[in-house]
Amino acid sequence: MSVIPEPQPTAPPEPSAALDLVLRIVGGLVAVVAGALAAVLDLLLATWGWEIIEGRPDTATKTLVGISLALGGIAAAVALTVVVSRFAHAAVGTRWAVVLPALPWFVVIVAAGVRTAEGDLPLAGDNVLGLGLIVAGAITFAVAAFRQMIAAPVVRRGD
């Protein structure tokens, strides 16, 4: 009786360097857009929650809803910041990738603190929720950047 040896499975093809570069660039662009969108979402939650707290404190229910939005908004800012910074690091593959979503996030937050020509001010100085959002987001980006700096270097195939 003869036994035919099974063929060894072939390794998956290595991605080309050009395709890898294109995917890293696209991932970086997605991280930049995601950082800006996270800031806009955080600002919407901050202003909406603060309007409920400040504008209509006539019932305990509305105040409780506003406080819940405040805590949820700060938690959302932290969660979005962590997710976007981890995505940027995974997509781009470098330690400095956390800067990609952080820069547009800070630009949108700073722009929200400047009064428009019409007199609108999305992030006023009396908005405690907005100030908490700024502190929580900035600290979370700083912690994410610090963690990337002390992490072991990523070893990619083909390097």
CSV table of C-alpha atoms in Angstrom, one decimal:
chain,number,residue,atom,x,y,z
A,1,MET,CA,0.0,0.0,0.0
A,2,SER,CA,1.5,3.3,-1.0
A,3,VAL,CA,0.9,6.5,0.9
A,4,ILE,CA,0.9,9.7,-1.0
A,5,PRO,CA,2.3,12.6,1.1
A,6,GLU,CA,-0.1,15.5,1.5
A,7,PRO,CA,1.0,18.7,-0.1
A,8,GLN,CA,2.1,21.4,2.3
A,9,PRO,CA,-0.2,24.4,2.5
A,10,THR,CA,1.1,27.4,0.7
A,11,ALA,CA,1.7,30.6,2.7
A,12,PRO,CA,-0.5,33.5,1.9
A,13,PRO,CA,1.0,36.0,-0.6
A,14,GLU,CA,2.9,38.9,0.9
A,15,PRO,CA,1.2,42.3,0.2
A,16,SER,CA,3.3,44.4,-2.0
A,17,ALA,CA,5.1,47.4,-0.5
A,18,ALA,CA,3.0,49.8,-2.7
A,19,LEU,CA,-0.3,48.3,-1.5
A,20,ASP,CA,0.9,48.5,2.1
A,21,LEU,CA,1.8,52.1,1.7
A,22,VAL,CA,-1.5,53.0,0.1
A,23,LEU,CA,-3.4,51.2,2.9
A,24,ARG,CA,-1.4,53.0,5.6
A,25,ILE,CA,-2.1,56.4,3.9
A,26,VAL,CA,-5.8,55.7,3.6
A,27,GLY,CA,-5.9,54.5,7.2
A,28,GLY,CA,-4.2,57.7,8.3
A,29,LEU,CA,-6.8,59.8,6.4
A,30,VAL,CA,-9.6,57.8,8.0
A,31,ALA,CA,-8.0,58.5,11.4
A,32,VAL,CA,-7.9,62.2,10.7
A,33,VAL,CA,-11.5,62.3,9.6
A,34,ALA,CA,-12.5,60.2,12.6
A,35,GLY,CA,-10.8,62.5,15.0
A,36,ALA,CA,-12.7,65.5,13.6
A,37,LEU,CA,-16.0,63.7,13.7
A,38,ALA,CA,-15.4,62.5,17.2
A,39,ALA,CA,-14.8,66.2,18.3
A,40,VAL,CA,-18.0,67.3,16.5
A,41,LEU,CA,-20.0,64.5,18.2
A,42,ASP,CA,-18.4,65.4,21.6
A,43,LEU,CA,-19.3,69.1,21.1
A,44,LEU,CA,-22.9,68.2,20.2
A,45,LEU,CA,-23.3,66.1,23.3
A,46,ALA,CA,-21.7,68.8,25.4
A,47,THR,CA,-23.8,71.7,24.2
A,48,TRP,CA,-27.0,69.7,24.2
A,49,GLY,CA,-26.5,68.4,27.7
A,50,TRP,CA,-25.6,71.8,29.0
A,51,GLU,CA,-28.6,73.4,27.4
A,52,ILE,CA,-30.8,70.9,29.2
A,53,ILE,CA,-29.1,71.4,32.5
A,54,GLU,CA,-28.8,75.2,32.3
A,55,GLY,CA,-31.9,76.1,30.2
A,56,ARG,CA,-34.7,74.2,31.9
A,57,PRO,CA,-34.0,73.3,35.5
A,58,ASP,CA,-37.7,73.5,36.4
A,59,THR,CA,-38.0,69.8,37.1
A,60,ALA,CA,-35.8,67.2,38.7
A,61,THR,CA,-36.3,64.9,35.8
A,62,LYS,CA,-34.8,67.4,33.3
A,63,THR,CA,-31.9,68.1,35.5
A,64,LEU,CA,-31.3,64.3,35.9
A,65,VAL,CA,-31.4,63.9,32.1
A,66,GLY,CA,-29.0,66.8,31.7
A,67,ILE,CA,-26.5,65.3,34.2
A,68,SER,CA,-26.8,61.9,32.6
A,69,LEU,CA,-26.0,63.5,29.2
A,70,ALA,CA,-23.1,65.3,30.9
A,71,LEU,CA,-21.6,62.1,32.2
A,72,GLY,CA,-22.4,60.2,29.0
A,73,GLY,CA,-20.8,62.9,27.0
A,74,ILE,CA,-17.6,62.8,28.9
A,75,ALA,CA,-17.6,59.0,28.8
A,76,ALA,CA,-18.2,59.2,25.0
A,77,ALA,CA,-15.3,61.6,24.6
A,78,VAL,CA,-13.0,59.2,26.4
A,79,ALA,CA,-14.2,56.1,24.6
A,80,LEU,CA,-14.1,57.8,21.2
A,81,THR,CA,-10.6,59.1,21.8
A,82,VAL,CA,-9.4,55.6,22.8
A,83,VAL,CA,-11.0,53.9,19.9
A,84,VAL,CA,-9.8,56.5,17.3
A,85,SER,CA,-6.2,56.5,18.7
A,86,ARG,CA,-6.0,52.7,18.7
A,87,PHE,CA,-7.4,52.6,15.1
A,88,ALA,CA,-4.8,55.1,14.0
A,89,HIS,CA,-2.0,53.1,15.5
A,90,ALA,CA,-3.2,49.9,14.0
A,91,ALA,CA,-3.9,51.4,10.6
A,92,VAL,CA,-0.7,53.4,10.2
A,93,GLY,CA,1.6,51.2,12.3
A,94,THR,CA,3.8,53.8,13.8
A,95,ARG,CA,4.1,55.3,17.3
A,96,TRP,CA,3.3,58.8,16.2
A,97,ALA,CA,0.0,57.8,14.6
A,98,VAL,CA,-2.0,59.0,17.7
A,99,VAL,CA,-1.2,62.5,16.5
A,100,LEU,CA,-3.4,62.0,13.4
A,101,PRO,CA,-6.7,62.0,15.2
A,102,ALA,CA,-5.5,64.2,18.0
A,103,LEU,CA,-4.7,67.3,15.8
A,104,PRO,CA,-8.1,67.6,14.1
A,105,TRP,CA,-9.8,66.9,17.5
A,106,PHE,CA,-7.9,69.8,19.1
A,107,VAL,CA,-8.5,72.1,16.1
A,108,VAL,CA,-12.3,71.5,16.2
A,109,ILE,CA,-12.4,72.0,20.0
A,110,VAL,CA,-10.4,75.3,19.8
A,111,ALA,CA,-12.6,76.5,16.9
A,112,ALA,CA,-15.6,75.8,19.0
A,113,GLY,CA,-14.3,78.2,21.7
A,114,VAL,CA,-14.1,81.1,19.2
A,115,ARG,CA,-17.2,83.3,18.7
A,116,THR,CA,-18.5,83.4,15.1
A,117,ALA,CA,-19.4,86.5,13.2
A,118,GLU,CA,-23.1,85.9,14.1
A,119,GLY,CA,-22.2,85.8,17.8
A,120,ASP,CA,-22.5,82.0,18.3
A,121,LEU,CA,-20.3,80.3,20.7
A,122,PRO,CA,-20.6,76.5,20.7
A,123,LEU,CA,-18.3,76.0,23.7
A,124,ALA,CA,-18.8,78.8,26.2
A,125,GLY,CA,-16.7,79.2,29.3
A,126,ASP,CA,-19.6,78.6,31.6
A,127,ASN,CA,-20.3,75.2,30.0
A,128,VAL,CA,-18.9,72.8,32.7
A,129,LEU,CA,-19.7,69.8,30.5
A,130,GLY,CA,-17.7,71.3,27.7
A,131,LEU,CA,-14.7,72.0,30.0
A,132,GLY,CA,-14.9,68.5,31.3
A,133,LEU,CA,-15.0,67.3,27.7
A,134,ILE,CA,-11.8,69.2,26.8
A,135,VAL,CA,-10.0,67.9,29.9
A,136,ALA,CA,-11.1,64.3,29.4
A,137,GLY,CA,-10.3,64.3,25.7
A,138,ALA,CA,-6.9,66.0,26.1
A,139,ILE,CA,-5.9,63.7,29.0
A,140,THR,CA,-7.0,60.6,27.1
A,141,PHE,CA,-5.0,61.6,24.0
A,142,ALA,CA,-2.0,62.3,26.2
A,143,VAL,CA,-2.3,58.9,27.9
A,144,ALA,CA,-2.7,57.2,24.5
A,145,ALA,CA,0.4,58.9,23.1
A,146,PHE,CA,2.4,58.0,26.3
A,147,ARG,CA,1.3,54.4,26.0
A,148,GLN,CA,2.4,54.3,22.4
A,149,MET,CA,5.8,55.7,23.3
A,150,ILE,CA,6.5,53.1,26.0
A,151,ALA,CA,5.1,50.2,24.0
A,152,ALA,CA,7.4,47.7,22.4
A,153,PRO,CA,8.1,48.4,18.8
A,154,VAL,CA,5.9,46.8,16.2
A,155,VAL,CA,7.6,44.2,14.1
A,156,ARG,CA,6.2,43.9,10.6
A,157,ARG,CA,6.8,41.2,8.2
A,158,GLY,CA,9.2,42.2,5.5
A,159,ASP,CA,11.0,44.8,7.5
